[in-house]
Short mmCIF file of C-alpha atoms in Angstrom, two decimals:
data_model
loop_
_atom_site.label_atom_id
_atom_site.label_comp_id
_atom_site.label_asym_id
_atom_site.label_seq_id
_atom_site.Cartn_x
_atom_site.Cartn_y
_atom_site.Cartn_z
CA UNK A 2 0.00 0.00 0.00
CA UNK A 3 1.58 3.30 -0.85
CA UNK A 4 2.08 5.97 2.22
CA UNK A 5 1.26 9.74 1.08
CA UNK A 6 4.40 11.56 1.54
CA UNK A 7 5.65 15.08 1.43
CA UNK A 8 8.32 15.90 -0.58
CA UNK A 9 10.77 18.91 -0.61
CA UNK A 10 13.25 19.57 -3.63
CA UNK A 11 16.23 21.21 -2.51
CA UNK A 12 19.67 21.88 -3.70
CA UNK A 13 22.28 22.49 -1.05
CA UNK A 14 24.87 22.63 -3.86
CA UNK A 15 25.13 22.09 -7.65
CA UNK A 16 22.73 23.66 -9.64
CA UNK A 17 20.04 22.27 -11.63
CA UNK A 18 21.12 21.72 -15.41
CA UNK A 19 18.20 21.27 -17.27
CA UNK A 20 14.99 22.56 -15.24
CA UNK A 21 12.58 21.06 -17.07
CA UNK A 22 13.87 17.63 -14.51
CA UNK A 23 12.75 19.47 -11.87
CA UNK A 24 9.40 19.68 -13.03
CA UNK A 25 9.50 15.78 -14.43
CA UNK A 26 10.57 14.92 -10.72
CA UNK A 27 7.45 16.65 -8.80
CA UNK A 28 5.13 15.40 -11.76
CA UNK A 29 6.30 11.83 -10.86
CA UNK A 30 5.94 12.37 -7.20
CA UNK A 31 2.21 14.01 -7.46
CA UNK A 32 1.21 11.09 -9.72
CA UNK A 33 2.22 8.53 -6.94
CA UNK A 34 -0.22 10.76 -4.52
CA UNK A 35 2.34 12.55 -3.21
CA UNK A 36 2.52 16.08 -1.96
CA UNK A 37 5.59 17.91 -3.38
CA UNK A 38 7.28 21.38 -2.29
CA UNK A 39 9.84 22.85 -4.51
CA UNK A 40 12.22 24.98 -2.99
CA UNK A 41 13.44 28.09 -4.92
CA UNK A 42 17.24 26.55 -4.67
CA UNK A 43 15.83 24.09 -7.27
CA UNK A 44 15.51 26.41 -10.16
CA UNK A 45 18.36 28.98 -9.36
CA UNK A 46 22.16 29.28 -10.27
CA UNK A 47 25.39 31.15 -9.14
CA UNK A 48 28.64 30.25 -10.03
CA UNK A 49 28.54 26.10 -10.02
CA UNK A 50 26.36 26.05 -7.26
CA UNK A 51 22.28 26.69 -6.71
CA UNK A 52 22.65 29.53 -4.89
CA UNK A 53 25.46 31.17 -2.60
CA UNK A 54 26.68 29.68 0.66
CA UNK A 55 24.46 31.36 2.87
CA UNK A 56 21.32 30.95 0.67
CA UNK A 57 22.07 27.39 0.69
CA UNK A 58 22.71 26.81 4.41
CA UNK A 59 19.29 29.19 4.67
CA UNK A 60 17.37 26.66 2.11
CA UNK A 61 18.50 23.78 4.47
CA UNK A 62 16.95 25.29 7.51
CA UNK A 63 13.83 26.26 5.96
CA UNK A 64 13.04 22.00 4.77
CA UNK A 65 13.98 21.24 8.14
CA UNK A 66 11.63 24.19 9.86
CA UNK A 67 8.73 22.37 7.85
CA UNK A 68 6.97 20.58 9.83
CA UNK A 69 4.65 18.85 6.76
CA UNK A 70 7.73 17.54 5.07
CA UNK A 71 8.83 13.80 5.67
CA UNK A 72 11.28 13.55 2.49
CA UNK A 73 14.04 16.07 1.51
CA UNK A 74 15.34 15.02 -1.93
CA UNK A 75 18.52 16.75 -3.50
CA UNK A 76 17.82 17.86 -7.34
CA UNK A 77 21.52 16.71 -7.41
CA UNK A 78 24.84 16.31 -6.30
CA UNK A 79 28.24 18.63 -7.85
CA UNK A 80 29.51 20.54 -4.99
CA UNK A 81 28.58 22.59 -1.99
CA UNK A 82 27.99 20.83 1.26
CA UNK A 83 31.59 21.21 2.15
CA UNK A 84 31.31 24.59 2.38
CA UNK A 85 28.45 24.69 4.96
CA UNK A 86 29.19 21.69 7.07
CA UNK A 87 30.39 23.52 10.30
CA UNK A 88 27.06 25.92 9.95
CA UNK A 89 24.95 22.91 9.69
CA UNK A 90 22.65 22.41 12.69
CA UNK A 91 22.94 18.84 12.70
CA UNK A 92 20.96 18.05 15.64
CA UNK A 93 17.94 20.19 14.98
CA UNK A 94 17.68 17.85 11.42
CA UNK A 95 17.98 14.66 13.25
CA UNK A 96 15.20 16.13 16.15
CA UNK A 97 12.76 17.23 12.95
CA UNK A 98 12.33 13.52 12.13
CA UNK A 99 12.64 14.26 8.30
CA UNK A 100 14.57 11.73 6.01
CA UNK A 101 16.98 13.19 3.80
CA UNK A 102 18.31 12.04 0.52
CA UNK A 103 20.64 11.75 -2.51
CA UNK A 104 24.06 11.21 -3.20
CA UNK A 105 27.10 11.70 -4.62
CA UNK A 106 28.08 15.40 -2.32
CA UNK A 107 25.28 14.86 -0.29
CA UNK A 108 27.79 11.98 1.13
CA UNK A 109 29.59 15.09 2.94
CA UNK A 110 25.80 15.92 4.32
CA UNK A 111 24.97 12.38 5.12
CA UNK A 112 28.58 11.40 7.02
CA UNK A 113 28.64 14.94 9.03
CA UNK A 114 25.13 13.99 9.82
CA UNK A 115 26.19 10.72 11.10
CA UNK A 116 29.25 11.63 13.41
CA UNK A 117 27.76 15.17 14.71
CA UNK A 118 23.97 13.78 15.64
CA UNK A 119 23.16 10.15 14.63
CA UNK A 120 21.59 11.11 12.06
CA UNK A 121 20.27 8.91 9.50
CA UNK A 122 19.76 9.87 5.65
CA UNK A 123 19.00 7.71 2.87
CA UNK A 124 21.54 7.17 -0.40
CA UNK A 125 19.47 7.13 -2.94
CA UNK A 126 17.55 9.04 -6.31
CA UNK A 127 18.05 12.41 -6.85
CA UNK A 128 15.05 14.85 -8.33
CA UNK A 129 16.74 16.05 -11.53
CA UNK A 130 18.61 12.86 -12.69
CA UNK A 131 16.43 10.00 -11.39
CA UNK A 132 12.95 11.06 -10.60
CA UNK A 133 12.99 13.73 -13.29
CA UNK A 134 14.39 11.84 -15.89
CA UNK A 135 12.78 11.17 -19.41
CA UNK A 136 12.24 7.49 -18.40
CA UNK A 137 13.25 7.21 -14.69
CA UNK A 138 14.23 3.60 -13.58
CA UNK A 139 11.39 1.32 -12.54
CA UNK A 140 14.09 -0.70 -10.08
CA UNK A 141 15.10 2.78 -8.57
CA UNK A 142 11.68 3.31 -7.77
CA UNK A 143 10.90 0.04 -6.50
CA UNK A 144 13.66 0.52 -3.83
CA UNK A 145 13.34 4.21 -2.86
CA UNK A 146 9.38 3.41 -2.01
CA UNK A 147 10.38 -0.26 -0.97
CA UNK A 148 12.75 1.77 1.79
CA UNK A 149 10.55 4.45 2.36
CA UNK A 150 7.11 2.86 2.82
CA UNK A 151 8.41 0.09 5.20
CA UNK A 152 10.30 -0.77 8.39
CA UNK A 153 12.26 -3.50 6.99
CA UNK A 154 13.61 -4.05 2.99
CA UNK A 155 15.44 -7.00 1.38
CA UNK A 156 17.76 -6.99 -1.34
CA UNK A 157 18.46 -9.63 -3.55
CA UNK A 158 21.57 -8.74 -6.02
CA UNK A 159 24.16 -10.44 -7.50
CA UNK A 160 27.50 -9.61 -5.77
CA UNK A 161 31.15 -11.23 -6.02
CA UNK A 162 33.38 -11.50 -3.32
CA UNK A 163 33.33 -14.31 -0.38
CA UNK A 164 30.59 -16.07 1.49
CA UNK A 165 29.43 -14.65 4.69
CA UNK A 166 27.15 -13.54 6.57
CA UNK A 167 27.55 -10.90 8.78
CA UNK A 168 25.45 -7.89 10.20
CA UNK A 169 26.30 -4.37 11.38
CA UNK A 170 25.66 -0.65 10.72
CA UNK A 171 25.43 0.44 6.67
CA UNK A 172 27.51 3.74 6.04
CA UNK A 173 29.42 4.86 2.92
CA UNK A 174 28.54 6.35 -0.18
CA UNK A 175 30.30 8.92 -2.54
CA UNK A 176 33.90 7.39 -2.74
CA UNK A 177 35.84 10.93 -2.95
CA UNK A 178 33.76 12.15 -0.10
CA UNK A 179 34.15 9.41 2.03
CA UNK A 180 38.08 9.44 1.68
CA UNK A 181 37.76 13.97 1.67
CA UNK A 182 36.30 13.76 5.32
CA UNK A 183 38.58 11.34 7.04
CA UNK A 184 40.61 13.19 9.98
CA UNK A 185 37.64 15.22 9.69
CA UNK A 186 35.18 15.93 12.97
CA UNK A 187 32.59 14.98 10.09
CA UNK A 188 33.98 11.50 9.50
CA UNK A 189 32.01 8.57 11.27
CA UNK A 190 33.79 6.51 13.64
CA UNK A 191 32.29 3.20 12.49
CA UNK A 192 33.52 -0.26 13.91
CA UNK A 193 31.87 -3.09 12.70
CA UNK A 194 30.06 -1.29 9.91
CA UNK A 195 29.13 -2.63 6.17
CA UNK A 196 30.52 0.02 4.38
CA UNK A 197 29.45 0.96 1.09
CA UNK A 198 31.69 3.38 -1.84
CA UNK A 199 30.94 4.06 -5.32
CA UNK A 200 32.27 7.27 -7.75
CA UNK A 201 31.50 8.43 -10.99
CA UNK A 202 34.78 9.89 -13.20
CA UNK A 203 37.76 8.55 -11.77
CA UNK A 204 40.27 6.78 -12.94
CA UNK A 205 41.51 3.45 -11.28
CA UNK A 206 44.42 4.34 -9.82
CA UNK A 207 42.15 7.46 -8.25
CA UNK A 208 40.13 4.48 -6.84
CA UNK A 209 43.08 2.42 -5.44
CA UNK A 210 44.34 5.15 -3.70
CA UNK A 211 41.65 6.96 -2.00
CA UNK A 212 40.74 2.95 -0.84
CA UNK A 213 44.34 2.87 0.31
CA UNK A 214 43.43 5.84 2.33
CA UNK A 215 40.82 4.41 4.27
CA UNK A 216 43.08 1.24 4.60
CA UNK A 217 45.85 3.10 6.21
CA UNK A 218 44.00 5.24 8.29
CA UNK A 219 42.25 1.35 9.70
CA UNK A 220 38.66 2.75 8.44
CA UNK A 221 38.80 -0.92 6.14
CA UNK A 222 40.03 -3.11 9.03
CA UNK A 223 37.26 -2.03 11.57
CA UNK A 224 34.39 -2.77 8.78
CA UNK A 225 32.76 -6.60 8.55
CA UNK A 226 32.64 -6.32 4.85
CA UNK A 227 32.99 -3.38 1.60
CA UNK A 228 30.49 -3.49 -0.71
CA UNK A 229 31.51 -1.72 -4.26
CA UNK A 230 29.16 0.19 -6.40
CA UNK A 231 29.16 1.31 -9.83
CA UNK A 232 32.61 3.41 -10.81
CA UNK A 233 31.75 4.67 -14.13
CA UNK A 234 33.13 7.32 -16.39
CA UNK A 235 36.62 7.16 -16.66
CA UNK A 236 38.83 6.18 -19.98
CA UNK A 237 42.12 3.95 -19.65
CA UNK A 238 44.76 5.35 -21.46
CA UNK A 239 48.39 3.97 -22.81
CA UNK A 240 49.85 4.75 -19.56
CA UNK A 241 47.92 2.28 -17.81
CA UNK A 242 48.92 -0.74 -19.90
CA UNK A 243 46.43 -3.36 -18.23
CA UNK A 244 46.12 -1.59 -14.90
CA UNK A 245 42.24 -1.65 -14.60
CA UNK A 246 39.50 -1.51 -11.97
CA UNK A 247 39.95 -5.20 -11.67
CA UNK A 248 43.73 -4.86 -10.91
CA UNK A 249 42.67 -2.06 -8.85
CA UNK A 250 40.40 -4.00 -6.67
CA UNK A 251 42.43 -7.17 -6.75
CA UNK A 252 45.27 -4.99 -4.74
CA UNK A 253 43.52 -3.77 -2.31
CA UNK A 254 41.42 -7.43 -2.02
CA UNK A 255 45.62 -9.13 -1.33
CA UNK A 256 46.32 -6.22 1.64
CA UNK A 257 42.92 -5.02 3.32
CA UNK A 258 41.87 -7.66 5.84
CA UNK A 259 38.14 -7.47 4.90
CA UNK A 260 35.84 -9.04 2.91
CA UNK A 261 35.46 -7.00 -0.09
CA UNK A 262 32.34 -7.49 -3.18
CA UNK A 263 31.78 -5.89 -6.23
CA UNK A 264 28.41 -5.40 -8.12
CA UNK A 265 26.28 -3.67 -5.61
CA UNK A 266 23.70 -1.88 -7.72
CA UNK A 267 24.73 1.59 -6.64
CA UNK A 268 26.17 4.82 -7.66
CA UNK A 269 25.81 7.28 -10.82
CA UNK A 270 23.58 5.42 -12.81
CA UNK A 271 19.99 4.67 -13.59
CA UNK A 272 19.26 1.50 -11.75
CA UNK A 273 20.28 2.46 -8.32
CA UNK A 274 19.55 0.85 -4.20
CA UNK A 275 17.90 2.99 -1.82
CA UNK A 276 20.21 2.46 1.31
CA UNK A 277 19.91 4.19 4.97
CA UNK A 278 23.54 5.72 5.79
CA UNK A 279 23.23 4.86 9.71
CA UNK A 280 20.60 2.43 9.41
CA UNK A 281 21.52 -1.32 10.25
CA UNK A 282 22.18 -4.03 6.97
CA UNK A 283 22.21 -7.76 7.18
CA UNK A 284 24.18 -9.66 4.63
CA UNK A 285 23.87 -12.67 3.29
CA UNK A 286 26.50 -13.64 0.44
CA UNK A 287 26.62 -16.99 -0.80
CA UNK A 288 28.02 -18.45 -4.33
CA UNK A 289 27.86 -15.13 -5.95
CA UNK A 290 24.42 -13.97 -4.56
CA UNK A 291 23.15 -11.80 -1.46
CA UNK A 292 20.79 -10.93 0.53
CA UNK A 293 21.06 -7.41 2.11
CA UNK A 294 18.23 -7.09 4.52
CA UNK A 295 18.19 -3.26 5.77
CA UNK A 296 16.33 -2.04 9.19
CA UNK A 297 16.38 -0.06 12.19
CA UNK A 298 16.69 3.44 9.31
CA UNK A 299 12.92 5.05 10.28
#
């Protein structure tokens, strides 16, 4: 049975390219019966971002002053929540009982969120690029309402790595965010965690070494298992002569003592998870197949 929901569109920091997603993205929303609120972040510009740092940190605490909305979804990602992290009133967001979500630099939002407050967001659809597309994804959809509308939400995805099964708190998300916060007051101090990375436009070695980051600084040893997105958008070139993701991952799979899967169906691209940064994640992995049963996120 579907839930009526309010939505509001915001955008904490890129800008919206094409506004004509914006409108797709309530459209799709209202035709699902729910209620949609479009802040005025979604359909501005300056420089890169929607609007300037202080309109942006105001646009925040306006969704959060609403009492009516239970959904904050990001038109997008870019860059921007950087900038306002140390204005952010963390705990008053967590206290409003409002679910945030998106990806990609709302990572930054949904780590800082995390470590200052317990805070839990969801990684997941933005307006412009997944509910406003021409032909959103019908499995995107299926998990963002799957996740929103209930208290508990399998997963059933092919994944490769080892067999286990093992249980703890979910956390990740943007790759280059995740690896930009650590040493940070904004980074998570996760033991036991499932953590999850993906990244759109960078190269391999970009990939190895920002994983190599967490590894030294023992973010990869405290975690009971890595699940890899999607890491799309990048071109080899001559220099790399047969260094590839795969090598990539197969380097860090010989020196980080932790399980370690690819294939989770996450990250820039159409068919994406709906998963609850802070929430709690069972996994199941068996043979080339898991389970991920997600919980304790409402």
């Amino acid at each position: 049975m579907t839930h009526t929901l309010d939505f509001a569109i915001v955008a904490p920091s890129g800008f919206a390219t094409d506004s004509s997603a914006v409108d797709r993205a309530a459209s799709l929303l209202t035709a699902r019966g729910h209620r949609v609120h479009v802040d005025p972040t979604a359909r501005t510009r300056w420089q890169r971002f929607a609007a300037n740092d202080d309109e942006r940190l105001a646009a925040i605490a306006r969704v959060a002053a609403r009492d009516e909305v239970d959904v904050a979804v990001m038109v997008r990602g870019g860059y921007g929540f950087t900038r306002l992290l140390d204005r952010i009133d963390f705990e008053a967001i967590a206290a409003s009982g409002q679910r945030w979500m998106g990806h990609s630099d709302f990572t930054a939002f949904q780590l800082a969120g995390l470590a200052r407050a317990g805070l839990v967001t969801y990684a997941g659809p933005h307006a412009a690029y997944d509910f406003g597309a021409a032909t959103p994804s019908a499995f995107t959809l299926e998990h963002c309402f799957g996740v929103l509308e209930h208290d508990e939400w399998s997963i059933e995805c092919a994944l490769d790595g080892p067999s286990l099964h093992t249980a703890g708190t979910l956390w990740g998300g943007n790759l280059a965010m995740v690896a930009h916060l650590v040493g940070t007051p904004y980074f998570p101090q996760v033991d036991g965690g499932i953590l999850f990375v993906e990244d759109v436009a960078e190269h391999p070695y970009r990939i190895e070494r920002m994983l190599y980051q967490l590894h030294h600084a023992g973010v990869l040893a405290r975690q009971r298992a890595v699940l890899l997105g999607a890491f799309t958008e990048y071109q080899l070139n001559a220099n790399d002569a047969g260094y590839d993701l795969d090598a990539a991952i197969a380097q860090l799979r010989a020196h980080a003592k932790v399980a370690i899967y690819t294939g989770l169906p996450f990250g820039h691209v159409a068919d994406k998870l709906t998963l609850p940064v802070g929430g709690h994640a069972d996994l199941d992995a068996r043979e080339g197949r898991a389970r991920l049963t997600l919980s304790d996120y409402r």
